[in-house]
Amino acid sequence: MALEVQSERINSASSGPKLLAKLIDISLDAPTESEFLTAALSFLNDTSGSQGIVLVQGVKGQWRVIAHAGTGDGLP
């Protein structure tokens, strides 16, 4: 799975460790993968100021939506 985040706040060098620490905290609090993805994508969506964020996986030449947060539920 690939995760691409486009935001000045997230891409800055000083924010990287804080972002990683928060994602680790989220992973420790989430009892399932699904709950982790929901919480992590919601956090990334809020942090980046995006309208929506989608995590996809390539499967046999097709994109499969794994999880999403914010508006929209798939790729444009």
mmCIF file of C-alpha atoms in Angstrom:
data_model
loop_
_atom_site.group_PDB
_atom_site.id
_atom_site.type_symbol
_atom_site.label_atom_id
_atom_site.label_comp_id
_atom_site.label_asym_id
_atom_site.label_seq_id
_atom_site.Cartn_x
_atom_site.Cartn_y
_atom_site.Cartn_z
ATOM 1 C CA MET A 1 0.000 0.000 0.000
ATOM 2 C CA ALA A 2 1.263 3.454 -0.853
ATOM 3 C CA LEU A 3 0.372 6.605 1.009
ATOM 4 C CA GLU A 4 0.898 9.987 -0.591
ATOM 5 C CA VAL A 5 0.216 13.120 1.415
ATOM 6 C CA GLN A 6 0.478 16.568 -0.101
ATOM 7 C CA SER A 7 0.585 19.306 2.498
ATOM 8 C CA GLU A 8 3.147 21.905 3.495
ATOM 9 C CA ARG A 9 2.438 21.243 7.177
ATOM 10 C CA ILE A 10 2.978 17.502 6.854
ATOM 11 C CA ASN A 11 5.960 17.605 4.483
ATOM 12 C CA SER A 12 8.067 19.953 6.597
ATOM 13 C CA ALA A 13 10.990 18.251 8.312
ATOM 14 C CA SER A 14 9.940 19.387 11.784
ATOM 15 C CA SER A 15 6.448 17.897 11.422
ATOM 16 C CA GLY A 16 7.639 14.445 10.370
ATOM 17 C CA PRO A 17 8.494 13.100 13.829
ATOM 18 C CA LYS A 18 5.270 14.514 15.309
ATOM 19 C CA LEU A 19 3.233 12.972 12.505
ATOM 20 C CA LEU A 20 4.908 9.608 12.989
ATOM 21 C CA ALA A 21 4.434 9.729 16.770
ATOM 22 C CA LYS A 22 0.726 10.462 16.365
ATOM 23 C CA LEU A 23 0.288 7.611 13.872
ATOM 24 C CA ILE A 24 2.061 5.254 16.284
ATOM 25 C CA ASP A 25 -0.275 6.388 19.090
ATOM 26 C CA ILE A 26 -3.267 5.783 16.826
ATOM 27 C CA SER A 27 -1.977 2.298 15.988
ATOM 28 C CA LEU A 28 -1.569 1.435 19.670
ATOM 29 C CA ASP A 29 -5.128 2.552 20.455
ATOM 30 C CA ALA A 30 -6.795 0.770 17.523
ATOM 31 C CA PRO A 31 -7.733 -2.855 18.196
ATOM 32 C CA THR A 32 -8.214 -3.725 14.498
ATOM 33 C CA GLU A 33 -6.640 -2.777 11.183
ATOM 34 C CA SER A 34 -9.919 -1.281 10.015
ATOM 35 C CA GLU A 35 -10.184 0.960 13.077
ATOM 36 C CA PHE A 36 -6.551 2.014 12.675
ATOM 37 C CA LEU A 37 -7.080 2.959 9.025
ATOM 38 C CA THR A 38 -10.238 4.907 9.857
ATOM 39 C CA ALA A 39 -8.532 6.842 12.652
ATOM 40 C CA ALA A 40 -5.242 7.358 10.793
ATOM 41 C CA LEU A 41 -6.890 8.595 7.594
ATOM 42 C CA SER A 42 -9.188 10.911 9.564
ATOM 43 C CA PHE A 43 -6.132 12.339 11.345
ATOM 44 C CA LEU A 44 -4.218 12.769 8.073
ATOM 45 C CA ASN A 45 -7.254 14.346 6.423
ATOM 46 C CA ASP A 46 -7.663 16.843 9.272
ATOM 47 C CA THR A 47 -3.922 17.570 9.450
ATOM 48 C CA SER A 48 -3.564 18.167 5.724
ATOM 49 C CA GLY A 49 -6.707 20.285 5.468
ATOM 50 C CA SER A 50 -7.909 18.099 2.600
ATOM 51 C CA GLN A 51 -11.518 17.583 1.632
ATOM 52 C CA GLY A 52 -10.939 13.839 1.537
ATOM 53 C CA ILE A 53 -8.257 11.197 1.554
ATOM 54 C CA VAL A 54 -8.347 7.705 0.016
ATOM 55 C CA LEU A 55 -5.997 4.752 0.544
ATOM 56 C CA VAL A 56 -5.937 2.460 -2.487
ATOM 57 C CA GLN A 57 -4.170 -0.749 -3.477
ATOM 58 C CA GLY A 58 -3.417 -1.972 -6.975
ATOM 59 C CA VAL A 59 -4.907 -5.420 -7.537
ATOM 60 C CA LYS A 60 -4.561 -7.118 -10.936
ATOM 61 C CA GLY A 61 -4.426 -3.813 -12.822
ATOM 62 C CA GLN A 62 -7.328 -2.242 -10.909
ATOM 63 C CA TRP A 63 -7.361 0.186 -7.991
ATOM 64 C CA ARG A 64 -9.109 -1.145 -4.898
ATOM 65 C CA VAL A 65 -10.223 1.330 -2.212
ATOM 66 C CA ILE A 66 -8.937 0.138 1.167
ATOM 67 C CA ALA A 67 -10.181 3.022 3.311
ATOM 68 C CA HIS A 68 -11.211 6.668 3.048
ATOM 69 C CA ALA A 69 -11.923 9.711 5.206
ATOM 70 C CA GLY A 70 -13.623 13.017 4.496
ATOM 71 C CA THR A 71 -15.719 13.656 1.429
ATOM 72 C CA GLY A 72 -15.812 11.182 -1.400
ATOM 73 C CA ASP A 73 -15.325 7.462 -1.237
ATOM 74 C CA GLY A 74 -13.053 6.669 -4.138
ATOM 75 C CA LEU A 75 -10.751 7.961 -6.810
ATOM 76 C CA PRO A 76 -11.762 10.761 -9.183
#
